[in-house]
Short mmCIF file of N, CA and C in Angstrom, two decimals:
data_model
loop_
_atom_site.label_atom_id
_atom_site.label_comp_id
_atom_site.label_asym_id
_atom_site.label_seq_id
_atom_site.Cartn_x
_atom_site.Cartn_y
_atom_site.Cartn_z
N UNK A 244 -27.96 -8.85 -56.13
CA UNK A 244 -29.47 -7.39 -56.87
C UNK A 244 -29.15 -6.36 -55.95
N UNK A 245 -29.50 -5.34 -56.46
CA UNK A 245 -29.21 -4.04 -55.55
C UNK A 245 -30.27 -3.65 -54.87
N UNK A 246 -29.67 -2.78 -53.82
CA UNK A 246 -30.51 -2.23 -52.13
C UNK A 246 -31.22 -2.09 -53.08
N UNK A 247 -31.34 -0.68 -53.51
CA UNK A 247 -32.20 0.40 -53.92
C UNK A 247 -33.92 0.10 -53.82
N UNK A 248 -34.06 -1.44 -54.84
CA UNK A 248 -35.09 -1.77 -55.31
C UNK A 248 -35.29 -2.44 -53.36
N UNK A 249 -35.31 -3.11 -53.42
CA UNK A 249 -35.37 -3.81 -51.74
C UNK A 249 -35.75 -2.44 -50.57
N UNK A 250 -34.96 -1.91 -50.17
CA UNK A 250 -35.11 -0.28 -49.74
C UNK A 250 -36.47 0.36 -49.84
N UNK A 251 -36.32 0.31 -51.24
CA UNK A 251 -37.45 1.52 -51.67
C UNK A 251 -38.83 0.48 -50.62
N UNK A 252 -39.34 -1.14 -50.65
CA UNK A 252 -39.91 -1.46 -50.66
C UNK A 252 -39.96 -1.84 -48.95
N UNK A 253 -39.59 -1.23 -48.95
CA UNK A 253 -39.14 -1.70 -47.47
C UNK A 253 -39.81 -0.31 -46.45
N UNK A 254 -39.13 0.49 -46.93
CA UNK A 254 -39.71 2.30 -46.48
C UNK A 254 -41.03 2.27 -46.95
N UNK A 255 -41.23 1.98 -48.31
CA UNK A 255 -42.75 2.02 -48.57
C UNK A 255 -43.56 1.62 -48.10
N UNK A 256 -43.86 0.11 -47.38
CA UNK A 256 -44.09 -0.49 -46.62
C UNK A 256 -44.11 -0.59 -45.29
N UNK A 257 -43.31 0.18 -45.11
CA UNK A 257 -43.05 0.90 -42.84
C UNK A 257 -43.74 2.49 -43.69
N UNK A 258 -44.06 2.41 -44.28
CA UNK A 258 -44.53 4.19 -44.06
C UNK A 258 -45.96 3.92 -44.22
N UNK A 259 -46.63 2.42 -45.84
CA UNK A 259 -48.06 2.50 -45.32
C UNK A 259 -48.58 2.15 -44.16
N UNK A 260 -47.96 0.83 -43.67
CA UNK A 260 -48.50 0.38 -42.61
C UNK A 260 -48.48 1.74 -41.81
N UNK A 261 -47.56 2.41 -41.31
CA UNK A 261 -47.33 3.63 -39.75
C UNK A 261 -48.06 3.77 -40.76
N UNK A 262 -48.51 5.10 -40.85
CA UNK A 262 -49.48 6.27 -41.38
C UNK A 262 -50.99 5.59 -41.06
N UNK A 263 -51.44 4.47 -42.07
CA UNK A 263 -52.10 3.60 -42.64
C UNK A 263 -53.32 2.91 -40.91
N UNK A 264 -52.04 2.51 -40.67
CA UNK A 264 -52.40 2.42 -39.57
C UNK A 264 -52.65 2.42 -38.36
N UNK A 265 -51.89 3.83 -38.60
CA UNK A 265 -51.51 4.46 -37.56
C UNK A 265 -52.80 5.96 -37.75
N UNK A 266 -53.34 6.24 -38.88
CA UNK A 266 -54.30 7.28 -38.86
C UNK A 266 -55.76 6.17 -38.28
N UNK A 267 -55.49 5.13 -38.13
CA UNK A 267 -56.69 4.26 -37.81
C UNK A 267 -56.90 4.21 -37.10
N UNK A 268 -55.73 4.00 -36.54
CA UNK A 268 -55.77 4.02 -34.59
C UNK A 268 -56.11 4.81 -33.71
N UNK A 269 -55.66 5.73 -34.39
CA UNK A 269 -55.54 6.70 -33.15
C UNK A 269 -57.27 7.53 -33.76
N UNK A 270 -57.83 7.16 -34.07
CA UNK A 270 -59.71 7.30 -34.81
C UNK A 270 -59.23 8.44 -35.52
N UNK A 271 -59.27 8.02 -36.71
CA UNK A 271 -59.83 8.82 -38.03
C UNK A 271 -60.63 7.88 -38.42
N UNK A 272 -61.51 9.11 -39.00
CA UNK A 272 -62.83 9.01 -39.72
C UNK A 272 -62.16 7.81 -40.86
N UNK A 273 -63.71 7.56 -41.74
CA UNK A 273 -63.56 6.79 -42.72
C UNK A 273 -62.46 6.74 -43.67
N UNK A 274 -63.12 8.21 -44.05
CA UNK A 274 -62.00 9.48 -44.96
C UNK A 274 -61.60 9.23 -44.57
N UNK A 275 -60.94 10.15 -43.63
CA UNK A 275 -58.68 10.11 -43.17
C UNK A 275 -58.41 9.45 -43.26
N UNK A 276 -58.44 7.53 -42.79
CA UNK A 276 -58.12 6.44 -43.66
C UNK A 276 -57.82 5.86 -44.69
N UNK A 277 -58.62 6.43 -45.29
CA UNK A 277 -58.05 6.57 -46.67
C UNK A 277 -57.55 7.41 -47.50
N UNK A 278 -57.70 7.90 -46.84
CA UNK A 278 -56.47 9.68 -47.68
C UNK A 278 -55.56 9.77 -47.13
N UNK A 279 -55.08 8.37 -46.39
CA UNK A 279 -53.89 8.64 -45.46
C UNK A 279 -53.51 7.62 -46.27
N UNK A 280 -54.26 6.24 -47.09
CA UNK A 280 -53.39 4.67 -46.90
C UNK A 280 -53.48 5.92 -48.84
N UNK A 281 -54.38 6.32 -49.61
CA UNK A 281 -54.18 6.81 -50.75
C UNK A 281 -52.90 7.73 -50.86
N UNK A 282 -52.23 8.84 -49.57
CA UNK A 282 -52.05 9.34 -51.07
C UNK A 282 -50.48 8.59 -50.10
N UNK A 283 -50.15 8.06 -48.72
CA UNK A 283 -48.90 7.24 -49.13
C UNK A 283 -48.77 6.48 -50.10
N UNK A 284 -49.64 5.88 -50.90
CA UNK A 284 -49.35 5.42 -51.73
C UNK A 284 -49.29 5.89 -53.05
N UNK A 285 -49.91 7.19 -53.18
CA UNK A 285 -49.06 7.93 -54.72
C UNK A 285 -47.74 8.37 -53.84
N UNK A 286 -47.84 9.04 -53.38
CA UNK A 286 -46.54 9.89 -52.45
C UNK A 286 -45.01 8.74 -52.95
N UNK A 287 -45.43 7.56 -52.28
CA UNK A 287 -43.86 6.65 -52.73
C UNK A 287 -44.33 5.84 -54.23
N UNK A 288 -45.34 5.99 -54.72
CA UNK A 288 -45.12 5.72 -56.21
C UNK A 288 -44.05 6.45 -56.70
N UNK A 289 -44.42 8.03 -56.31
CA UNK A 289 -44.07 9.18 -57.14
C UNK A 289 -42.14 9.09 -57.02
N UNK A 290 -41.66 9.01 -55.33
CA UNK A 290 -40.53 8.40 -55.01
C UNK A 290 -39.75 7.33 -55.45
N UNK A 291 -40.44 6.16 -55.09
CA UNK A 291 -39.62 4.87 -55.26
C UNK A 291 -40.15 4.48 -56.68
N UNK A 292 -40.63 4.65 -56.79
CA UNK A 292 -41.42 4.01 -58.28
C UNK A 292 -40.52 3.82 -59.36
N UNK A 293 -39.20 4.25 -59.74
CA UNK A 293 -38.08 4.40 -60.62
C UNK A 293 -37.79 3.24 -60.43
N UNK A 294 -37.14 3.34 -59.29
CA UNK A 294 -36.78 2.02 -58.09
C UNK A 294 -36.98 0.95 -58.11
N UNK A 295 -38.41 0.67 -57.69
CA UNK A 295 -39.12 -0.97 -57.75
C UNK A 295 -40.58 -1.32 -57.94
N UNK A 296 -40.95 -0.32 -58.56
CA UNK A 296 -42.37 -0.57 -58.93
C UNK A 296 -42.94 0.37 -57.92
N UNK A 297 -43.11 0.37 -56.78
CA UNK A 297 -43.68 0.69 -55.66
C UNK A 297 -44.62 -0.10 -55.23
N UNK A 298 -44.31 -1.34 -55.31
CA UNK A 298 -45.17 -2.49 -55.13
C UNK A 298 -46.23 -2.29 -53.51
N UNK A 299 -45.44 -2.71 -52.91
CA UNK A 299 -45.18 -2.13 -51.29
C UNK A 299 -47.24 -3.30 -51.27
N UNK A 300 -46.86 -4.49 -51.13
CA UNK A 300 -47.63 -5.08 -51.14
C UNK A 300 -47.71 -6.53 -51.94
N UNK A 301 -47.28 -7.50 -50.87
CA UNK A 301 -47.15 -9.17 -51.66
C UNK A 301 -47.81 -9.35 -52.64
N UNK A 302 -49.49 -9.38 -52.52
CA UNK A 302 -50.03 -9.99 -53.39
C UNK A 302 -50.24 -8.75 -55.12
N UNK A 303 -49.34 -7.66 -55.20
CA UNK A 303 -48.91 -6.82 -55.93
C UNK A 303 -47.72 -7.72 -56.62
N UNK A 304 -47.24 -7.84 -55.23
CA UNK A 304 -45.81 -8.50 -56.09
C UNK A 304 -45.86 -10.49 -56.70
N UNK A 305 -47.18 -10.49 -56.18
CA UNK A 305 -47.52 -12.26 -56.32
C UNK A 305 -47.90 -11.63 -58.10
N UNK A 306 -48.72 -10.48 -58.18
CA UNK A 306 -49.51 -10.70 -59.56
C UNK A 306 -48.08 -10.48 -60.52
N UNK A 307 -47.63 -9.67 -59.82
CA UNK A 307 -46.78 -9.51 -61.44
C UNK A 307 -45.73 -9.93 -61.82
N UNK A 308 -45.58 -11.34 -60.40
CA UNK A 308 -44.30 -13.17 -61.01
C UNK A 308 -45.05 -13.36 -61.51
N UNK A 309 -46.48 -13.42 -61.42
CA UNK A 309 -47.06 -14.71 -61.87
C UNK A 309 -47.18 -14.67 -62.95
N UNK A 310 -47.36 -13.24 -63.42
CA UNK A 310 -47.47 -12.64 -64.91
C UNK A 310 -45.83 -12.10 -65.98
N UNK A 311 -45.34 -12.78 -65.17
CA UNK A 311 -43.57 -12.42 -65.89
C UNK A 311 -43.19 -11.13 -64.85
N UNK A 312 -43.61 -10.44 -65.25
CA UNK A 312 -43.06 -9.34 -65.12
C UNK A 312 -41.87 -8.53 -64.25
N UNK A 313 -41.96 -9.80 -63.29
CA UNK A 313 -40.51 -10.14 -62.04
C UNK A 313 -40.25 -11.24 -62.45
N UNK A 314 -39.19 -11.58 -61.77
CA UNK A 314 -37.82 -13.14 -61.38
C UNK A 314 -38.31 -13.45 -59.96
N UNK A 315 -38.50 -15.13 -60.42
CA UNK A 315 -38.83 -14.87 -59.04
C UNK A 315 -38.09 -14.84 -57.50
N UNK A 316 -36.99 -14.93 -57.62
CA UNK A 316 -35.39 -14.22 -56.76
C UNK A 316 -36.35 -12.92 -56.21
N UNK A 317 -36.07 -12.40 -57.44
CA UNK A 317 -36.51 -11.35 -56.54
C UNK A 317 -38.12 -9.59 -56.00
N UNK A 318 -38.70 -11.45 -56.72
CA UNK A 318 -39.96 -11.48 -56.29
C UNK A 318 -40.12 -11.73 -54.19
N UNK A 319 -38.59 -12.66 -54.37
CA UNK A 319 -39.57 -13.18 -53.09
C UNK A 319 -38.37 -12.47 -51.49
N UNK A 320 -37.56 -11.64 -52.59
CA UNK A 320 -36.46 -10.75 -51.20
C UNK A 320 -37.89 -9.39 -51.87
N UNK A 321 -37.93 -9.02 -52.71
CA UNK A 321 -39.51 -7.51 -51.70
C UNK A 321 -40.57 -8.24 -51.17
N UNK A 322 -41.20 -9.37 -50.99
CA UNK A 322 -42.06 -9.89 -50.54
C UNK A 322 -41.16 -10.04 -49.20
N UNK A 323 -39.76 -10.12 -48.05
CA UNK A 323 -39.74 -10.20 -47.39
C UNK A 323 -39.97 -9.02 -46.94
N UNK A 324 -39.05 -8.27 -47.56
CA UNK A 324 -38.80 -6.70 -47.17
C UNK A 324 -40.28 -6.05 -47.20
N UNK A 325 -40.98 -6.68 -47.12
CA UNK A 325 -42.53 -5.70 -47.61
C UNK A 325 -42.90 -6.31 -46.38
N UNK A 326 -42.60 -7.43 -45.42
CA UNK A 326 -43.02 -8.25 -44.53
C UNK A 326 -41.94 -7.42 -43.46
N UNK A 327 -40.72 -7.02 -43.44
CA UNK A 327 -40.07 -6.85 -42.52
C UNK A 327 -40.75 -4.66 -42.17
N UNK A 328 -41.07 -4.13 -43.73
CA UNK A 328 -41.08 -3.58 -43.52
C UNK A 328 -42.77 -2.80 -42.82
N UNK A 329 -43.74 -3.54 -43.05
CA UNK A 329 -45.28 -3.37 -42.19
C UNK A 329 -44.62 -4.08 -41.03
N UNK A 330 -43.96 -5.68 -40.50
CA UNK A 330 -44.11 -5.91 -39.17
C UNK A 330 -42.86 -4.17 -37.99
N UNK A 331 -42.25 -3.88 -38.89
CA UNK A 331 -41.20 -3.08 -38.26
C UNK A 331 -42.50 -1.88 -37.75
N UNK A 332 -42.96 -1.01 -38.70
CA UNK A 332 -43.96 -0.42 -38.80
C UNK A 332 -45.10 -0.90 -37.30
N UNK A 333 -45.77 -1.36 -37.36
CA UNK A 333 -46.00 -1.90 -36.63
C UNK A 333 -45.47 -2.19 -34.86
N UNK A 334 -44.38 -2.76 -35.16
CA UNK A 334 -43.99 -2.33 -33.66
C UNK A 334 -43.70 -1.16 -33.04
N UNK A 335 -43.04 0.24 -33.69
CA UNK A 335 -42.94 0.99 -33.88
C UNK A 335 -44.39 1.93 -32.92
N UNK A 336 -45.35 1.64 -34.39
CA UNK A 336 -47.20 1.66 -33.24
C UNK A 336 -47.39 1.41 -32.47
N UNK A 337 -46.72 0.04 -31.85
CA UNK A 337 -47.58 -0.44 -31.15
C UNK A 337 -46.80 0.80 -29.46
N UNK A 338 -44.91 0.54 -29.93
CA UNK A 338 -44.62 1.04 -28.73
C UNK A 338 -44.54 2.74 -28.57
N UNK A 339 -45.52 3.30 -29.59
CA UNK A 339 -46.13 4.29 -29.43
C UNK A 339 -46.82 4.47 -29.27
N UNK A 340 -48.34 4.14 -29.55
CA UNK A 340 -49.23 3.71 -28.89
C UNK A 340 -50.31 2.94 -27.59
N UNK A 341 -49.02 3.12 -27.39
CA UNK A 341 -48.66 1.88 -25.92
C UNK A 341 -49.48 0.45 -26.13
N UNK A 342 -49.25 0.16 -27.68
CA UNK A 342 -50.32 -1.34 -27.82
C UNK A 342 -51.67 -1.30 -27.63
N UNK A 343 -51.89 -2.09 -27.46
CA UNK A 343 -53.78 -2.94 -27.05
C UNK A 343 -54.46 -1.86 -26.92
N UNK A 344 -54.10 -0.23 -25.78
CA UNK A 344 -55.08 0.02 -25.49
C UNK A 344 -55.05 0.98 -26.77
N UNK A 345 -54.34 1.21 -27.39
CA UNK A 345 -54.89 2.02 -28.39
C UNK A 345 -56.12 1.84 -29.19
N UNK A 346 -55.98 0.95 -29.75
CA UNK A 346 -56.78 0.15 -30.63
C UNK A 346 -55.97 -0.39 -31.60
N UNK A 347 -55.04 -0.53 -31.73
CA UNK A 347 -54.48 -0.98 -33.04
C UNK A 347 -53.92 -2.03 -32.47
N UNK A 348 -54.27 -2.59 -33.99
CA UNK A 348 -55.78 -4.09 -34.81
C UNK A 348 -56.40 -4.08 -34.40
N UNK A 349 -56.98 -3.62 -34.13
CA UNK A 349 -58.39 -3.59 -34.24
C UNK A 349 -58.97 -3.54 -35.69
N UNK A 350 -60.10 -4.27 -35.89
CA UNK A 350 -60.87 -4.09 -37.19
C UNK A 350 -62.14 -4.10 -36.46
N UNK A 351 -63.32 -3.64 -37.38
CA UNK A 351 -64.47 -3.26 -37.99
C UNK A 351 -64.90 -4.66 -37.60
N UNK A 352 -64.43 -5.45 -37.64
CA UNK A 352 -65.04 -6.84 -38.35
C UNK A 352 -65.57 -7.20 -37.53
N UNK A 353 -67.46 -8.13 -37.53
CA UNK A 353 -68.43 -7.87 -36.39
C UNK A 353 -68.26 -9.00 -36.96
N UNK A 354 -68.37 -10.43 -36.54
CA UNK A 354 -68.70 -11.44 -36.32
C UNK A 354 -70.20 -12.14 -36.21
N UNK A 355 -70.36 -11.63 -35.53
CA UNK A 355 -72.04 -11.74 -36.00
C UNK A 355 -72.66 -11.73 -36.98
N UNK A 356 -72.19 -10.47 -38.13
CA UNK A 356 -72.91 -10.04 -39.31
C UNK A 356 -71.94 -10.52 -40.61
N UNK A 357 -70.97 -11.27 -40.43
CA UNK A 357 -69.40 -11.51 -41.42
C UNK A 357 -68.89 -12.76 -40.61
N UNK A 358 -68.93 -13.85 -41.48
CA UNK A 358 -68.34 -14.96 -40.98
C UNK A 358 -66.78 -14.63 -41.77
N UNK A 359 -66.08 -15.87 -41.50
CA UNK A 359 -64.67 -15.86 -41.35
C UNK A 359 -64.28 -15.93 -43.10
N UNK A 360 -65.60 -17.24 -43.56
CA UNK A 360 -65.68 -17.29 -45.02
C UNK A 360 -66.24 -16.40 -45.54
N UNK A 361 -67.80 -15.38 -45.35
CA UNK A 361 -67.33 -13.95 -46.37
C UNK A 361 -66.98 -12.83 -45.95
N UNK A 362 -65.42 -12.53 -44.86
CA UNK A 362 -64.81 -12.10 -45.11
C UNK A 362 -63.21 -12.19 -46.52
N UNK A 363 -62.82 -13.48 -45.93
CA UNK A 363 -61.73 -13.58 -47.35
C UNK A 363 -62.51 -13.69 -48.52
N UNK A 364 -63.71 -13.87 -48.62
CA UNK A 364 -63.58 -13.79 -50.22
C UNK A 364 -63.87 -12.09 -50.44
N UNK A 365 -64.99 -11.41 -49.43
CA UNK A 365 -64.42 -9.92 -50.06
C UNK A 365 -63.22 -9.10 -49.87
N UNK A 366 -61.98 -10.17 -49.05
CA UNK A 366 -60.84 -9.62 -49.14
C UNK A 366 -60.37 -10.38 -50.28
N UNK A 367 -60.59 -11.13 -50.75
CA UNK A 367 -59.90 -11.84 -52.38
C UNK A 367 -60.65 -11.15 -53.14
N UNK A 368 -61.67 -10.43 -54.13
CA UNK A 368 -61.84 -9.77 -54.53
C UNK A 368 -61.74 -8.30 -54.97
N UNK A 369 -62.15 -8.21 -53.20
CA UNK A 369 -60.80 -5.88 -53.20
C UNK A 369 -58.63 -6.85 -53.53
N UNK A 370 -58.75 -7.27 -53.20
CA UNK A 370 -57.46 -7.70 -53.67
C UNK A 370 -57.38 -7.91 -55.18
N UNK A 371 -58.15 -9.10 -55.93
CA UNK A 371 -58.76 -9.24 -57.45
C UNK A 371 -58.23 -8.13 -57.98
N UNK A 372 -59.35 -6.73 -57.76
CA UNK A 372 -59.27 -4.67 -57.64
C UNK A 372 -57.66 -4.55 -57.61
N UNK A 373 -57.34 -4.14 -57.28
CA UNK A 373 -56.27 -3.57 -56.72
C UNK A 373 -54.73 -4.55 -57.98
N UNK A 374 -55.01 -5.27 -57.77
CA UNK A 374 -53.93 -6.06 -58.27
C UNK A 374 -54.72 -5.92 -60.29
N UNK A 375 -55.67 -6.53 -60.30
CA UNK A 375 -56.29 -5.04 -61.83
C UNK A 375 -55.87 -4.23 -61.78
N UNK A 376 -56.22 -3.18 -61.01
CA UNK A 376 -56.10 -1.80 -61.91
C UNK A 376 -54.26 -1.50 -61.85
N UNK A 377 -53.46 -2.02 -60.60
CA UNK A 377 -51.58 -1.85 -61.45
C UNK A 377 -51.53 -2.49 -62.58
N UNK A 378 -51.96 -4.07 -63.31
CA UNK A 378 -51.39 -4.42 -64.08
C UNK A 378 -52.78 -3.83 -65.17
N UNK A 379 -53.34 -2.94 -65.30
CA UNK A 379 -53.68 -2.15 -66.96
C UNK A 379 -53.62 -0.45 -66.60
N UNK A 380 -53.25 -0.15 -65.56
CA UNK A 380 -52.18 1.63 -65.97
C UNK A 380 -50.75 1.02 -65.79
N UNK A 381 -50.64 0.04 -65.07
CA UNK A 381 -48.85 0.51 -64.88
C UNK A 381 -47.96 -0.91 -65.72
N UNK A 382 -48.51 -1.79 -66.10
CA UNK A 382 -48.10 -2.45 -66.28
C UNK A 382 -48.35 -2.08 -68.44
N UNK A 383 -49.47 -1.95 -68.57
CA UNK A 383 -49.41 -2.46 -69.96
C UNK A 383 -50.64 -0.71 -70.44
#
């Protein structure tokens, strides 16, 4: 397999986590954090779209694999690179921002108002919207 798509997935996922989580952990507002994520995705679609499709999310890669738009072996390699990019970005952010003292990894999840089951259902629905949007705009 060509190394370019694998590097594209690593770098794109690294950027998404580093910039997105970085914006959240330094106290960015909801709008700033949303824009950080959206602008990273947009810029990397333009930068690396021709190399890998810029999945930068295992859910997207799995969706494309299930529908036959990417081979299983390539999907596995993409997912490995996405996980490596996310872990590397998280580790670097933790080092730069001082670990847990920075709020890195903190969420707005309030177990008193939302159960784990409810949170999983919400995440599943939102992931469906993401993959569905990609499948119906980029693929079709």
